[in-house]
CSV table of C-alpha atoms and ligand atoms in Angstrom, one decimal:
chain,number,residue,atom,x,y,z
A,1,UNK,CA,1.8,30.8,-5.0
A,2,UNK,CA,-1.2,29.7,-3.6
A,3,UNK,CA,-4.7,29.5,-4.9
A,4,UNK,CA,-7.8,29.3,-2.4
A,5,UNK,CA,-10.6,26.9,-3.3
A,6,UNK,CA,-13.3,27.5,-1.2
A,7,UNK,CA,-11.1,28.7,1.7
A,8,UNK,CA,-8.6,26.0,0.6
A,9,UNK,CA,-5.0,27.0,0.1
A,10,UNK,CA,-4.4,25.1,-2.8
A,11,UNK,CA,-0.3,25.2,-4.5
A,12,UNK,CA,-0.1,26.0,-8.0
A,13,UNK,CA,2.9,24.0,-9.0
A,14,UNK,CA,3.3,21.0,-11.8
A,15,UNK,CA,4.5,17.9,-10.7
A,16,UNK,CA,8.1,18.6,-10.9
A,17,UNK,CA,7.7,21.8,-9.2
A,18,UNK,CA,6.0,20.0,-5.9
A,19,UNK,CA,9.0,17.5,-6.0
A,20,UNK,CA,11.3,20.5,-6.0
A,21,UNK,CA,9.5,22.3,-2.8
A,22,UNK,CA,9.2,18.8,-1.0
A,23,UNK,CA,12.8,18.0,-1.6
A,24,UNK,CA,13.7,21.5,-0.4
A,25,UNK,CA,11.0,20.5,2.9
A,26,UNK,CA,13.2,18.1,3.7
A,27,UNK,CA,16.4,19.4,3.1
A,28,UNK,CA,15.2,22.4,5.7
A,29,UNK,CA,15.1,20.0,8.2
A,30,UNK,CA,12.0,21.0,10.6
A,31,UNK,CA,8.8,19.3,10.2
A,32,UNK,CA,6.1,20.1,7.5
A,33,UNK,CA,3.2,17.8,6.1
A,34,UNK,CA,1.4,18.0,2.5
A,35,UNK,CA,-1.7,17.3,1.8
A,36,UNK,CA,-3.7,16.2,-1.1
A,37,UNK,CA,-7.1,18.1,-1.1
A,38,UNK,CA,-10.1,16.4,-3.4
A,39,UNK,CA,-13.3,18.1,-3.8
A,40,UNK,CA,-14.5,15.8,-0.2
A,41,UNK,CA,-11.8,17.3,1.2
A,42,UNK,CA,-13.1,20.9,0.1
A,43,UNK,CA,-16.8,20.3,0.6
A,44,UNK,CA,-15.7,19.0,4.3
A,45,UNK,CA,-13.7,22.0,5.1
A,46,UNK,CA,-16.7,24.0,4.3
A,47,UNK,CA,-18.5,22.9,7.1
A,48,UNK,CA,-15.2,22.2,9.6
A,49,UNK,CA,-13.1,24.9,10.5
A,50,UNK,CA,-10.6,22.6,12.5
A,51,UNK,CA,-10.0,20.3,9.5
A,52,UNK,CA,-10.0,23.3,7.0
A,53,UNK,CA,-7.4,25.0,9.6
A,54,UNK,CA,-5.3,21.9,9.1
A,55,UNK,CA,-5.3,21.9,5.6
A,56,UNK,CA,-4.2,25.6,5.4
A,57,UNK,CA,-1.4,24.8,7.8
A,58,UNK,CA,0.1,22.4,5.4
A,59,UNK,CA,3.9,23.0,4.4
A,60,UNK,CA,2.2,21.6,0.6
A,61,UNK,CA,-1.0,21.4,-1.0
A,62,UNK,CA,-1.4,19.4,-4.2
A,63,UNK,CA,-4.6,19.5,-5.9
A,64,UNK,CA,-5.6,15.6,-6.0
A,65,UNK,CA,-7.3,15.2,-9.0
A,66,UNK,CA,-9.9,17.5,-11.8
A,67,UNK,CA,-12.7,17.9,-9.1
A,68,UNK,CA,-9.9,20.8,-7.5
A,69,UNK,CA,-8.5,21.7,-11.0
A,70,UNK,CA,-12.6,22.2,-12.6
A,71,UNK,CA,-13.2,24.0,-9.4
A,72,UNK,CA,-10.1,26.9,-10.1
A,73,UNK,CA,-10.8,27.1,-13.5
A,74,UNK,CA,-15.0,27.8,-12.6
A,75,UNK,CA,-13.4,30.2,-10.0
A,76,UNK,CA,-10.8,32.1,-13.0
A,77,UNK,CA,-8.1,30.9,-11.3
A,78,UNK,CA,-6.8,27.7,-13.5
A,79,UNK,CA,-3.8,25.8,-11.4
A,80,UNK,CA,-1.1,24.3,-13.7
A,81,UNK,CA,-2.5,21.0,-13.6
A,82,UNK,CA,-3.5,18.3,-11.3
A,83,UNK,CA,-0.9,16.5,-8.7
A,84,UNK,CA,-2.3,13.4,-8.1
A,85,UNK,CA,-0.9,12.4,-4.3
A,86,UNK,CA,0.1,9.0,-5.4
A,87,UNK,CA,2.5,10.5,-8.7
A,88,UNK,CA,4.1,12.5,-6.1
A,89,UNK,CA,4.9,9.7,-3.8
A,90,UNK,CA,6.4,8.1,-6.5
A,91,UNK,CA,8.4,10.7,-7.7
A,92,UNK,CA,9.3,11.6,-3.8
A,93,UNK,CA,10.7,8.2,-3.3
A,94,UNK,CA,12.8,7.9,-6.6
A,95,UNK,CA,14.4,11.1,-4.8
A,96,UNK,CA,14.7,9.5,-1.6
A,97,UNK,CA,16.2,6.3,-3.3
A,98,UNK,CA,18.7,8.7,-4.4
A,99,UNK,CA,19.9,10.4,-1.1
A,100,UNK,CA,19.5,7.4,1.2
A,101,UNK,CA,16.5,8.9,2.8
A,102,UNK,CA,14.5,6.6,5.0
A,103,UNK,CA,10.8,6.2,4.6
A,104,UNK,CA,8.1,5.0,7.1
A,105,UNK,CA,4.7,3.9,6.1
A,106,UNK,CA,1.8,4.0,8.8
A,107,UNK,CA,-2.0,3.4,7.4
A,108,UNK,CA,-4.5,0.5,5.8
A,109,UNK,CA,-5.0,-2.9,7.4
A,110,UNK,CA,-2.9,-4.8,9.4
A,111,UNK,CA,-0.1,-6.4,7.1
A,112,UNK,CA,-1.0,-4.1,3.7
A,113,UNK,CA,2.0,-1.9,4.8
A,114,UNK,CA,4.5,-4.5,5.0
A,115,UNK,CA,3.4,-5.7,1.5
A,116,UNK,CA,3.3,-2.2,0.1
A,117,UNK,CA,7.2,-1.8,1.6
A,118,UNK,CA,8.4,-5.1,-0.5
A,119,UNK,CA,6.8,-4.3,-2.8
A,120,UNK,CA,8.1,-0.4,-3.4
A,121,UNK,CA,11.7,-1.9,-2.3
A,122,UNK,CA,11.5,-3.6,-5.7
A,123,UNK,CA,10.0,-0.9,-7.4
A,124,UNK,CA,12.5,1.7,-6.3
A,125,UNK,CA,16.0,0.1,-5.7
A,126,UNK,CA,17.9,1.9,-3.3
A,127,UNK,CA,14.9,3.1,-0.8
A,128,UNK,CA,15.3,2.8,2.2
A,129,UNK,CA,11.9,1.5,4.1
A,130,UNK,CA,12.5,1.8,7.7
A,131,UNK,CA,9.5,1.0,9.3
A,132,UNK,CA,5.8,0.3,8.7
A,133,UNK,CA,2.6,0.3,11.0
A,134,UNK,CA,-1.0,-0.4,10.2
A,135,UNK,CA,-3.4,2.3,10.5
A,136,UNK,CA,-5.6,0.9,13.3
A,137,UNK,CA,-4.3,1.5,16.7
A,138,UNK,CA,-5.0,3.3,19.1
A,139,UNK,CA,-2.2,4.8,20.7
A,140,UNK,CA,-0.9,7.9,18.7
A,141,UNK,CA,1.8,9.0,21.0
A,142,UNK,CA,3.4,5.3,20.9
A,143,UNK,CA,3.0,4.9,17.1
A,144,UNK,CA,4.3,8.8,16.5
A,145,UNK,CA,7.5,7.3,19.3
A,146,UNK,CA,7.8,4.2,17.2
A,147,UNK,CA,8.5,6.5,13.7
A,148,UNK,CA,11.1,8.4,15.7
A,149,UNK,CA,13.2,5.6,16.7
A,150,UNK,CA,12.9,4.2,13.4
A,151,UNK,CA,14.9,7.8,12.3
A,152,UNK,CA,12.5,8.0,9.7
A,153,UNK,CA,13.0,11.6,7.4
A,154,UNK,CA,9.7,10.9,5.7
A,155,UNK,CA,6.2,9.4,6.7
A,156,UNK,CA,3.4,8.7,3.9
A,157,UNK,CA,0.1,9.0,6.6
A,158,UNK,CA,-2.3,6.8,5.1
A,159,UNK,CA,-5.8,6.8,7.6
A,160,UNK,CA,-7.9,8.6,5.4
A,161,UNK,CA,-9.2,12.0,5.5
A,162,UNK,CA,-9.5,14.1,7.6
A,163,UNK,CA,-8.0,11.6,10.3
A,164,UNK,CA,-4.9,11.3,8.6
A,165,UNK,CA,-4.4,15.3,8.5
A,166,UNK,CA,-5.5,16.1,11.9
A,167,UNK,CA,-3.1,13.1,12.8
A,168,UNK,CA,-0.1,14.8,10.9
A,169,UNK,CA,-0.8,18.2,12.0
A,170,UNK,CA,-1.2,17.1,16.0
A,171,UNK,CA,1.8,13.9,16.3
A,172,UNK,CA,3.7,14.7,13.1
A,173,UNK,CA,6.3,17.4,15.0
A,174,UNK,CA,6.7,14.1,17.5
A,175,UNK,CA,7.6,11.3,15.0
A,176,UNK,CA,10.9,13.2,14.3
A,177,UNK,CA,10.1,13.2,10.3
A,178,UNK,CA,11.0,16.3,8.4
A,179,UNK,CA,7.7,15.8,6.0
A,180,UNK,CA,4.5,13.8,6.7
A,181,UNK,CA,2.3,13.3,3.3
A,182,UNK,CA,-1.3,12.3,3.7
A,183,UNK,CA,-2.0,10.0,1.2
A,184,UNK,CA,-5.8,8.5,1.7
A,185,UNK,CA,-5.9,5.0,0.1
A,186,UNK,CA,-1.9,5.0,-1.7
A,187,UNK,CA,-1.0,1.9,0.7
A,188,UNK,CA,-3.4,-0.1,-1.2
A,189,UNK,CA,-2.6,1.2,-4.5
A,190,UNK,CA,1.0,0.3,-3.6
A,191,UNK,CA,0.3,-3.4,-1.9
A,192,UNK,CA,-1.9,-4.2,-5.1
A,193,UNK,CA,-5.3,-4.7,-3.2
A,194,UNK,CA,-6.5,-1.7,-4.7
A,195,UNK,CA,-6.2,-1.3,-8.9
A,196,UNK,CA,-5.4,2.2,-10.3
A,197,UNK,CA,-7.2,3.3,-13.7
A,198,UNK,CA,-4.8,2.5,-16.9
A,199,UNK,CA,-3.1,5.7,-17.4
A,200,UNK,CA,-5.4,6.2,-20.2
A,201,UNK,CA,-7.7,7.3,-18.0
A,202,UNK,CA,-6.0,8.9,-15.9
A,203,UNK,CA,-4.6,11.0,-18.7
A,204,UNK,CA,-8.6,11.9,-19.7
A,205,UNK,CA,-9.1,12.8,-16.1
A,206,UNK,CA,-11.5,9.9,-16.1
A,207,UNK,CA,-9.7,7.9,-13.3
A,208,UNK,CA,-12.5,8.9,-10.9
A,209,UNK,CA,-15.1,7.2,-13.2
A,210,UNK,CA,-12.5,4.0,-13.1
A,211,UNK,CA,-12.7,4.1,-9.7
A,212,UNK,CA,-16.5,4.4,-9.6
A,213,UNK,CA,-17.5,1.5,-11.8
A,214,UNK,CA,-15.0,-0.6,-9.4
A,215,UNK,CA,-16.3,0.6,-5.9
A,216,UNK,CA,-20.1,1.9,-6.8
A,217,UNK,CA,-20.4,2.2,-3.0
A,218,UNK,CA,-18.5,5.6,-3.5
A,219,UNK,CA,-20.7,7.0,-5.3
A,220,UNK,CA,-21.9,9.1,-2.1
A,221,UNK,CA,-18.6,10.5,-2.0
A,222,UNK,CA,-18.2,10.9,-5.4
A,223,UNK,CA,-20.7,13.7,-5.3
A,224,UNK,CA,-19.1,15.9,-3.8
A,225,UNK,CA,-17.8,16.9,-6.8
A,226,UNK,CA,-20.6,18.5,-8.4
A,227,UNK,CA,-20.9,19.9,-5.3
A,228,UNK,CA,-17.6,21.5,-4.9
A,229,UNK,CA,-18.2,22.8,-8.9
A,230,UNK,CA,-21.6,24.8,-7.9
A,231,UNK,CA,-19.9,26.3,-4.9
A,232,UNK,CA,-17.2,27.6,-7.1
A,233,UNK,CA,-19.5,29.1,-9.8
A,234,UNK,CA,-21.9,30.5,-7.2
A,235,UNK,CA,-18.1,32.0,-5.3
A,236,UNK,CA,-17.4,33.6,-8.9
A,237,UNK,CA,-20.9,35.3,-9.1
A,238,UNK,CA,-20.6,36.9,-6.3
A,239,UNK,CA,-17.4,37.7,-6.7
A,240,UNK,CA,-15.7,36.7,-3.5
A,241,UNK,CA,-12.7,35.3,-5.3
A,242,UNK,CA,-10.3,37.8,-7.6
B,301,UDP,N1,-7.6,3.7,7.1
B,301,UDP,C1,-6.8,3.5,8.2
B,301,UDP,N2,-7.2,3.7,9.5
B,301,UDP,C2,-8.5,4.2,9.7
B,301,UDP,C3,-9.3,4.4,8.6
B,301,UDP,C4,-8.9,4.1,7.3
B,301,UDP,O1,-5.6,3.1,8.0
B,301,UDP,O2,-8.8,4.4,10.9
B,301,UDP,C5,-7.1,3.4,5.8
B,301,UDP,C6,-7.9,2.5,5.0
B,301,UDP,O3,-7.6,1.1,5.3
B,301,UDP,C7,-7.5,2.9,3.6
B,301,UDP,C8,-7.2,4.4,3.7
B,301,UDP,O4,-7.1,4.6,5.1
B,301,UDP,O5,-6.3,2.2,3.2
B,301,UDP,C9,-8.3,5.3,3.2
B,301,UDP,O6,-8.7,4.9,2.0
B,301,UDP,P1,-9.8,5.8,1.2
B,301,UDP,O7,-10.0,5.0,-0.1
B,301,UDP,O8,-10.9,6.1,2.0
B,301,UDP,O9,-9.0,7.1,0.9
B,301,UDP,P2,-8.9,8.0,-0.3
B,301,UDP,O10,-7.8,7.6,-1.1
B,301,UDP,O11,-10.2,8.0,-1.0
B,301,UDP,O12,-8.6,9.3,0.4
């Protein structure tokens, strides 16, 4: 079931539950992307029909982090919990270790791909990295040709938002892969040139705040999330969600 956040289809599941549906994406065999909405994403889709279009056409939406979760609860509609894009990559490849399912990863700077696939080789024995492509080019229809050949099942989309959704949602049904996950900055995360808060604070919800003190420059887009919060209570007042 779905929850909408600000006109955001949002899919109340817990973590195991989203591995479940995107194992069963797969397994279906036609192509379907998931996104990963955070309250940027929600204050953007506010004011963009096309991207907000995109989101809502997603085969899976995860709520990214407690800006999305804070906003359902404000609205009376609490989601299980949060589904933080990057657990469920992990979790999505331990599965695709499993099957023999091959994994492509397109997005970040020249050469942080190719680190991130050693590196996740390692991390998940078995997985089955098939190809990998920076995320600045220019020519969409050779890069979505280059995923097909590769015979990839599954693509993690890592551009950023919303290019990385409008990308899925206009080349994804060319690349041949059965599920496209948009997955913002997971590439660096996985390469190690980006740290992830201890799990402490991510645990406490906090791992925005980690984030914060590390990058201070994204402290515009950080605020969005009070945002996002005072559009939810003002939605609840005057009652335009249930
Ligand atoms: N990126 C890209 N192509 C672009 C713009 C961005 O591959 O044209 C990458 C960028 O290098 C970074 C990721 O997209 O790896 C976006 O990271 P950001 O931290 O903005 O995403 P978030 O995790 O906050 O959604």
């Amino acid at each position: 079931m779905k929850v909408e956040i600000l006109g955001v289809g949002i899919d109340n599941l817990t973590l195991d539950e989203a591995l479940d549906r995107a194992a069963a994406l797969v397994e279906e065999g036609s192509f379907h992307y998931v996104v990963t909405p955070n309250p940027e994403f929600l204050q953007r889709a506010k004011a963009d029909p096309a991207f907000r279009r995109v989101l809502n056409g997603a085969g899976l939406s995860l709520a990214d982090g407690v800006g999305v979760t804070y906003a359902a609860k404000i609205l009376g509609r609490p989601l299980k919990g949060k589904v933080p894009g990057i657990d469920f990559a992990a979790r999505l490849m331990d599965w695709m270790a499993a099957g023999g399912r091959r994994l492509f990863l397109l997005g970040a700077k020249p050469g942080v791909a190719e680190q991130a696939a050693r590196l996740l080789q390692a991390a998940h024995p078995g997985l089955i990295i098939c190809g990998a492509h920076d995320g600045y080019f220019q020519d969409s229809p050779a890069v979505a040709a280059e995923i097909r050949a590769a015979r990839a099942d599954v693509a993690f989309v890592c551009l950023g938002a919303p290019k990385q959704e409008l990308w899925m949602a206009q080349y994804g049904p060319e690349t041949g892969v059965k599920l496209a996950v948009g997955l913002g900055g997971s590439l660096d995360v996985f390469a190690g040139v980006v740290e992830r808060a201890p799990e402490g604070w991510q645990r406490m919800g906090m791992e925005w705040l980690y984030r914060l003190l590390k990058e201070p420059r994204r402290i515009g887009r950080m605020a969005k999330l009070p945002l996002v919060l005072v559009d939810a209570a003002g939605d609840r007042i005057r009652g335009r969600q249930p």
